[in-house]
Amino acid sequence: MRVGVLVFPGTWSHQDFAHVLGDVVRSPWGFVWHKERSVAGYDCLILPGGFAHGDYLRCGAIARFSPVMEAVVRFAKEGGPVIGSCNGFQILCEAGLLPGALLRNTCLQYRCQWVHIRTENRNTPFTRRLAPGQLLRIPISHGEGRYYAAPETLAAMRARGQIVFRYATADGRVTAEANPNGSLENIAGVSNEAGNVVGLMPHPERAAEALLGSQDGLPLFLGAIQTVR
Amino acid sequence: MRESKAITPDLIASHGISSEEYARIQGILGRDPNFTELGIFSVMWSEHCSYKSSRVHLKGLPTQGPCILQGPGENAGVVDIGDGLAIVFKMESHNHPSFIEPYQGAATGVGGIIRDIFTMGARPIALLDSLRFGPLGDPKGRYVAGGVVAGIAGYGNAVGVPTVGGELFVSERYAGNPLVNVFCLGIAPKERIWLARAGGAGNPVIYVGAKTGRDGIHGATMASEAFAEGSEERRPTVQVGDPFREKLLIEACLELMAQDVLVGIQDMGAAGLTCSTCEMASRGGVGIEIDLAKVPRRETGMIPYEVMLSESQERMLLVAKRGREAEVLQIFRKWDLDAVIIGRVTEDGMMRVKEGGQVVAEIPAHPLAEDGPVYRRCMARPDYLQETERADLSCLPVPRRLGEVLIQLLGSPGIASKLPVWRQYDHMLFCNSVVEPGSDAAVLRIQGTRKGLALSADGNGRYTYLDPYEGGKLAVAEAARNVVCAGARPLAITNCLNFGSPERPEIMWQFAEAVRGMADACRAFGTPVTGGNVSFYNETLGTAIFPTPIIGMVGLLEDIRHAATQWFKAEGDVIYLFGETRDELGGSEYLKVIHGLETGRPPRLDLDRERAVQAACLAAIQAGIVRSAHDAADGGLAVALAECCVSGPEARLGAIVELRGEVRPDALLFGESASRILVSVTPADADRLEAVAATHGAPCVRLGKVGGEELILKGRGFECRLPLARLHDAWATGLSQLLE
């Protein structure tokens, strides 16, 4: 079982994922450079946060054309578990692996803060270790995290259980005040139809050690590792 | 502009070169300079690059210490923290560009200081900013503040270096001249520190990074002049930042430094190619010859003068080992960065600049870099001090409603919560942020060890204005106190010294006195100066800013589990004050906000007392008995207590406190006597805390206990009861109302 952590030029959360994989959950991992054309040898892929290719254009719009993305799409279509956090989520949407898009926060500013998210779907490799409705205390850090999908897409996603996480209050209520960026229906994370590809704006790697204030992100890592084992 | 431009007295004067300086140039060259050479001398000998007015005073700062691996003189200071690791840190100002173009001015300030850190082989892991703005009720003040914060966020977030803390203060005195001081810290294996020096005749000189354009020409010179009307027209002297390219440079350079292919490396910051070339040659005792025809450019028709003086961002100059060029170029190709061999190291000590086959500038590198003019400028004690020192504050009326005063102070922008600013910055990247912004100091864990670092930036311009010597001392003391409150032992400092024009004797006197105060305090705390930056000419239309020395302090926690925060933790805990409150209102935020006065003498700092208080606090934290520790500074004890109640990220806790003492109630509550720390402990540990204080000779008084839904402050002749929600609202909305 080996986890591949993708690195685009401008990616910056890859070291943090590597740290959690290597030092906290102690699972084999490797970096995958964006110019690679194959992801052979990896059983799970992580697209980390950052500003791939600078994101001077729409977030993720250039990264989807990086050479490695063809291999990522193949891996995902074959059912391989793929998770994108923050910029990784944006890239997965741009690449068409996930529905919807991530727009500029309604406050028009970057937001780095702790939020709570409620687990809406446990039927993915990454969320199977979570309890139904489990609340996670976890950081966000983005300027463009407002989830949007067309009404009919959203209805279909709802019907198929593709909404994986919603922003919520500390006691689990999905309210406007709990929504840090204006996402439709407080959506913080979604999956593809098959459930093997998940994207979320929050940073699970920043919530993996008690010293840093939360270990709520750990089950996502453990779920992925367990699946493949 | 053509190369052959005649050297006239007007041209010399327009380059800010005096007739004595011109004679010195003639002496070094043995002839008249040509136009390109004149430009080169003008930037290297600008105040910004040469420190010609400050150098004689900076010599008084202590720079040695057992853990100092590299003091001033390189791109950044280096301190040994054990476990085979070193920290590399420095602070720099970007005041002038930030006034002209707030977003890019601040953004490129962040970019510049980050380059100083990774140039030395360290991965940059933390930023702090010290900001000073004019009143935010004023549209211009709000525009500058908003632009600066957005610029720091825009660059820092994208480049991937977390902004873990900082400070912000607002005063009319910064309306025409904001301050943007950025601190950066990196971490590196101790044996892998790189220096900015060339060596080995014949070794290739390689240009890396962004292409050269006409932006920022004479930026260093601009930073060496005061503003007059029409400063906005100077916008072309501000550079435009590209955080993405900088991120690529960080990764490529660190990858390169892990190989055995480099001799030396320096970033192109102020004075661009000129500064990096002659400084690397000078430090290495060699010469460098470069050919400008090979320099990648993004504009056509640039003359040598412009190429040499451009301050285009995100560029590095490096000297590689001969024969290893291919490996160097290969790494930069991987990161899609321009890398071109533009010259070679020579033995003759000359900085020789060619354009194609023709020599366009030829200057001995060492005299250019090191033998610039040094001035012992006239100094005079400013007249205003006679008035401020004599101000009789005892005749001020004591406000009747002291609770309302506290509410007003909590909402003043210097004291109110800075959350509206720091939530725009990624402050958690790299998974090190054990204490996030909002406490006295930021605390980072050091991965792979049990250790941690505490970082703080501090400085009070009003104190320094009212007594420059004490202001310098107080800045160092507060910075040290802040890292102590976080549980760390102060290690070393960097600094930014922001002053008006050194050509005015009163300003020079303020500068010399402030530096003397800093030096005394640094010696007392055993925290040497590892480098820093002087920013003069911070004035517009003849009005200078408050003289503002900003201290960037780094402290070490041997055990990260001892990291402490400022907010109360539990009902029933006992509150103590280390230190004493005297009848001191001079220079306080209270005096300014409530009485509209900026006068008197700043609080008196007794260095022995300060050391005792810090030692007691640190010992108590390390003994594991302190639940919270908070420096009582701006706004005094009442504000500090209110912050202990409401500044925590989760629950708010009330307190009942009784303040005794012979001082007037407003001084007791809002006076800013130095050397005071509020701590809370469980009742079971109260005796131990008192014993620790006694051991270190620190005054220690029990003030009250944590609990309830109000902050209750009692004393002789007053009692204030303030609901937590009111305190929190005032504190939380004070700044956001002004910024949004």
Tab-separated table of N, CA and C in Angstrom, chain A residues 7-16 19-20 23 33-35 50-56 109-114 137 139-141 203 205-207 209 211-212, chain B residues 123 153 156-160 241-245 247-248 251 333-336 420 422-434 436 445 447 560-561 650 740:
chain	number	residue	atom	x	y	z
A	7	VAL	N	2.613	16.638	-6.789
A	7	VAL	CA	3.257	17.942	-6.626
A	7	VAL	C	3.229	18.675	-7.956
A	8	PHE	N	2.489	19.763	-7.987
A	8	PHE	CA	2.501	20.668	-9.134
A	8	PHE	C	3.428	21.819	-8.760
A	9	PRO	N	3.955	22.538	-9.753
A	9	PRO	CA	4.693	23.740	-9.367
A	9	PRO	C	3.722	24.707	-8.692
A	10	GLY	N	4.034	25.149	-7.485
A	10	GLY	CA	3.124	26.028	-6.756
A	10	GLY	C	2.301	25.301	-5.695
A	11	THR	N	2.371	23.972	-5.690
A	11	THR	CA	1.722	23.204	-4.609
A	11	THR	C	2.489	23.460	-3.324
A	12	TRP	N	1.778	23.607	-2.168
A	12	TRP	CA	2.530	23.729	-0.926
A	12	TRP	C	2.120	22.831	0.226
A	13	SER	N	1.010	22.117	0.100
A	13	SER	CA	0.632	21.253	1.234
A	13	SER	C	1.217	19.847	1.140
A	14	HIS	N	1.988	19.573	0.070
A	14	HIS	CA	2.481	18.199	-0.109
A	14	HIS	C	3.389	17.758	1.034
A	15	GLN	N	4.182	18.717	1.578
A	15	GLN	CA	5.068	18.343	2.683
A	15	GLN	C	4.269	17.974	3.926
A	16	ASP	N	3.145	18.675	4.121
A	16	ASP	CA	2.312	18.389	5.292
A	16	ASP	C	1.643	17.019	5.167
A	19	HIS	N	4.287	14.538	5.831
A	19	HIS	CA	4.564	14.463	7.266
A	19	HIS	C	3.538	13.578	7.979
A	20	VAL	N	2.260	13.776	7.672
A	20	VAL	CA	1.236	12.979	8.352
A	20	VAL	C	1.332	11.513	7.928
A	23	ASP	N	5.082	10.364	9.383
A	23	ASP	CA	5.394	10.469	10.809
A	23	ASP	C	4.211	10.166	11.715
A	33	TRP	N	5.668	13.972	-9.279
A	33	TRP	CA	5.876	15.247	-9.961
A	33	TRP	C	4.909	15.403	-11.122
A	34	HIS	N	4.446	16.600	-11.346
A	34	HIS	CA	3.366	16.815	-12.321
A	34	HIS	C	3.763	16.483	-13.754
A	35	LYS	N	5.072	16.383	-14.002
A	35	LYS	CA	5.468	16.056	-15.379
A	35	LYS	C	5.517	14.545	-15.627
A	50	GLY	N	-2.457	24.442	-2.334
A	50	GLY	CA	-1.421	25.328	-2.854
A	50	GLY	C	-1.984	26.208	-3.945
A	51	PHE	N	-1.100	26.693	-4.798
A	51	PHE	CA	-1.498	27.517	-5.940
A	51	PHE	C	-0.816	26.933	-7.171
A	52	ALA	N	-1.339	25.789	-7.667
A	52	ALA	CA	-0.690	25.094	-8.770
A	52	ALA	C	-0.541	26.029	-9.977
A	53	HIS	N	0.668	26.096	-10.506
A	53	HIS	CA	0.985	26.984	-11.639
A	53	HIS	C	0.651	28.440	-11.332
A	54	GLY	N	0.575	28.778	-10.047
A	54	GLY	CA	0.319	30.156	-9.651
A	54	GLY	C	-1.153	30.502	-9.529
A	55	ASP	N	-1.998	29.721	-10.204
A	55	ASP	CA	-3.441	29.994	-10.179
A	55	ASP	C	-3.773	31.449	-10.485
A	56	TYR	N	-3.000	32.047	-11.382
A	56	TYR	CA	-3.334	33.421	-11.770
A	56	TYR	C	-4.595	33.423	-12.627
A	109	GLN	N	-12.370	37.729	0.419
A	109	GLN	CA	-11.053	37.659	1.037
A	109	GLN	C	-10.658	36.211	1.263
A	110	TYR	N	-9.365	36.018	1.448
A	110	TYR	CA	-8.843	34.719	1.853
A	110	TYR	C	-9.306	34.442	3.282
A	111	ARG	N	-9.564	33.193	3.611
A	111	ARG	CA	-9.937	32.840	4.977
A	111	ARG	C	-9.123	31.640	5.449
A	112	CYS	N	-8.386	31.845	6.546
A	112	CYS	CA	-7.691	30.742	7.187
A	112	CYS	C	-8.236	30.658	8.600
A	113	GLN	N	-8.950	29.612	8.921
A	113	GLN	CA	-9.595	29.507	10.232
A	113	GLN	C	-10.022	28.071	10.496
A	114	TRP	N	-10.347	27.801	11.762
A	114	TRP	CA	-10.919	26.496	12.115
A	114	TRP	C	-12.413	26.523	11.800
A	137	ARG	N	-13.560	18.959	13.578
A	137	ARG	CA	-12.995	20.307	13.745
A	137	ARG	C	-11.714	20.338	12.932
A	139	PRO	N	-9.171	22.862	9.890
A	139	PRO	CA	-8.929	24.193	9.318
A	139	PRO	C	-9.280	24.298	7.834
A	140	ILE	N	-9.641	25.515	7.422
A	140	ILE	CA	-9.696	25.844	5.998
A	140	ILE	C	-8.643	26.922	5.731
A	141	SER	N	-8.251	27.062	4.469
A	141	SER	CA	-7.307	28.107	4.087
A	141	SER	C	-7.424	28.339	2.589
A	203	HIS	N	-8.474	21.166	5.281
A	203	HIS	CA	-7.148	20.530	5.271
A	203	HIS	C	-7.063	19.438	6.333
A	205	GLU	N	-4.831	17.288	6.744
A	205	GLU	CA	-3.448	17.102	7.220
A	205	GLU	C	-3.108	18.074	8.340
A	206	ARG	N	-3.888	19.146	8.476
A	206	ARG	CA	-3.622	20.100	9.554
A	206	ARG	C	-4.394	19.737	10.817
A	207	ALA	N	-5.157	18.665	10.751
A	207	ALA	CA	-5.942	18.235	11.917
A	207	ALA	C	-5.623	16.771	12.185
A	209	GLU	N	-2.902	15.895	14.577
A	209	GLU	CA	-2.086	15.738	15.784
A	209	GLU	C	-2.697	16.561	16.910
A	211	LEU	N	-1.259	17.964	19.314
A	211	LEU	CA	-0.445	19.153	19.580
A	211	LEU	C	-0.942	20.371	18.788
A	212	LEU	N	-1.511	20.102	17.607
A	212	LEU	CA	-1.975	21.199	16.760
A	212	LEU	C	-3.465	21.473	16.950
B	123	ARG	N	14.859	26.653	4.703
B	123	ARG	CA	13.490	26.692	4.200
B	123	ARG	C	12.693	27.706	5.015
B	153	ALA	N	-1.235	39.056	2.252
B	153	ALA	CA	-2.002	37.820	2.086
B	153	ALA	C	-1.778	37.246	0.694
B	156	GLY	N	2.059	36.067	0.493
B	156	GLY	CA	2.435	35.036	1.473
B	156	GLY	C	1.651	33.751	1.286
B	157	ASN	N	0.338	33.873	1.045
B	157	ASN	CA	-0.474	32.672	0.889
B	157	ASN	C	-0.070	31.890	-0.350
B	158	ALA	N	0.172	32.603	-1.440
B	158	ALA	CA	0.471	31.914	-2.690
B	158	ALA	C	1.872	31.302	-2.665
B	159	VAL	N	2.821	32.008	-2.058
B	159	VAL	CA	4.194	31.508	-2.088
B	159	VAL	C	4.358	30.335	-1.111
B	160	GLY	N	3.410	30.225	-0.167
B	160	GLY	CA	3.465	29.087	0.738
B	160	GLY	C	4.421	29.266	1.893
B	241	GLY	N	5.222	41.894	-7.769
B	241	GLY	CA	5.633	40.587	-7.264
B	241	GLY	C	4.991	39.434	-8.018
B	242	ASP	N	5.687	38.310	-8.054
B	242	ASP	CA	5.166	37.089	-8.666
B	242	ASP	C	5.446	35.939	-7.691
B	243	PRO	N	4.505	35.703	-6.765
B	243	PRO	CA	4.760	34.693	-5.725
B	243	PRO	C	4.959	33.295	-6.294
B	244	PHE	N	4.348	33.020	-7.439
B	244	PHE	CA	4.509	31.697	-8.027
B	244	PHE	C	5.963	31.467	-8.427
B	245	ARG	N	6.545	32.482	-9.094
B	245	ARG	CA	7.939	32.326	-9.502
B	245	ARG	C	8.840	32.209	-8.269
B	247	LYS	N	8.042	30.878	-5.418
B	247	LYS	CA	7.887	29.504	-4.905
B	247	LYS	C	8.787	28.548	-5.692
B	248	LEU	N	8.828	28.723	-7.017
B	248	LEU	CA	9.691	27.871	-7.833
B	248	LEU	C	11.151	28.093	-7.462
B	251	GLU	N	12.038	26.289	-4.182
B	251	GLU	CA	12.203	24.838	-4.325
B	251	GLU	C	13.448	24.501	-5.130
B	333	ARG	N	15.877	23.915	-15.088
B	333	ARG	CA	15.001	23.525	-16.197
B	333	ARG	C	13.804	22.735	-15.670
B	334	LYS	N	14.081	21.857	-14.702
B	334	LYS	CA	12.995	21.067	-14.107
B	334	LYS	C	11.900	22.001	-13.575
B	335	TRP	N	12.320	23.120	-12.978
B	335	TRP	CA	11.342	24.040	-12.381
B	335	TRP	C	10.904	25.145	-13.355
B	336	ASP	N	11.249	24.980	-14.640
B	336	ASP	CA	10.851	25.952	-15.674
B	336	ASP	C	11.307	27.374	-15.354
B	420	PRO	N	-9.495	40.300	12.151
B	420	PRO	CA	-9.872	40.691	10.786
B	420	PRO	C	-8.669	40.754	9.849
B	422	TRP	N	-5.478	38.810	10.510
B	422	TRP	CA	-4.743	37.545	10.362
B	422	TRP	C	-5.559	36.382	9.839
B	423	ARG	N	-6.885	36.497	9.844
B	423	ARG	CA	-7.640	35.412	9.228
B	423	ARG	C	-7.485	35.439	7.709
B	424	GLN	N	-6.939	36.530	7.172
B	424	GLN	CA	-6.672	36.587	5.727
B	424	GLN	C	-5.337	35.935	5.366
B	425	TYR	N	-4.550	35.583	6.376
B	425	TYR	CA	-3.241	34.971	6.140
B	425	TYR	C	-3.290	33.484	6.462
B	426	ASP	N	-2.713	32.661	5.592
B	426	ASP	CA	-2.516	31.267	5.986
B	426	ASP	C	-1.488	31.264	7.111
B	427	HIS	N	-1.915	30.851	8.311
B	427	HIS	CA	-0.991	30.858	9.446
B	427	HIS	C	-0.741	29.451	9.979
B	428	MET	N	-1.151	28.432	9.209
B	428	MET	CA	-1.025	27.057	9.711
B	428	MET	C	-0.179	26.150	8.828
B	429	LEU	N	0.187	26.620	7.633
B	429	LEU	CA	0.932	25.770	6.708
B	429	LEU	C	2.179	25.215	7.390
B	430	PHE	N	2.574	24.017	7.013
B	430	PHE	CA	3.721	23.261	7.535
B	430	PHE	C	3.402	22.561	8.853
B	431	CYS	N	2.159	22.699	9.332
B	431	CYS	CA	1.749	21.948	10.521
B	431	CYS	C	2.675	22.174	11.709
B	432	ASN	N	3.064	23.431	11.935
B	432	ASN	CA	3.907	23.736	13.092
B	432	ASN	C	3.230	24.656	14.098
B	433	SER	N	2.111	25.270	13.728
B	433	SER	CA	1.559	26.364	14.530
B	433	SER	C	0.849	25.847	15.782
B	434	VAL	N	1.599	25.757	16.863
B	434	VAL	CA	1.051	25.276	18.127
B	434	VAL	C	0.261	26.398	18.802
B	436	GLU	N	-1.417	29.868	17.583
B	436	GLU	CA	-1.727	30.667	16.402
B	436	GLU	C	-1.721	32.156	16.750
B	445	ARG	N	6.220	24.425	16.567
B	445	ARG	CA	7.034	23.276	16.968
B	445	ARG	C	8.103	23.061	15.908
B	447	GLN	N	9.770	20.281	13.885
B	447	GLN	CA	9.539	18.870	13.583
B	447	GLN	C	10.809	18.059	13.749
B	560	ILE	N	8.200	21.630	23.752
B	560	ILE	CA	7.057	22.290	23.131
B	560	ILE	C	5.798	22.157	23.987
B	561	ARG	N	5.770	21.138	24.865
B	561	ARG	CA	4.574	20.974	25.704
B	561	ARG	C	4.415	22.118	26.701
B	650	GLU	N	-11.935	29.691	22.328
B	650	GLU	CA	-13.190	29.030	22.668
B	650	GLU	C	-13.952	29.789	23.750
B	740	GLU	N	-13.699	47.425	7.326
B	740	GLU	CA	-14.683	46.960	6.330
B	740	GLU	C	-15.712	48.014	5.957
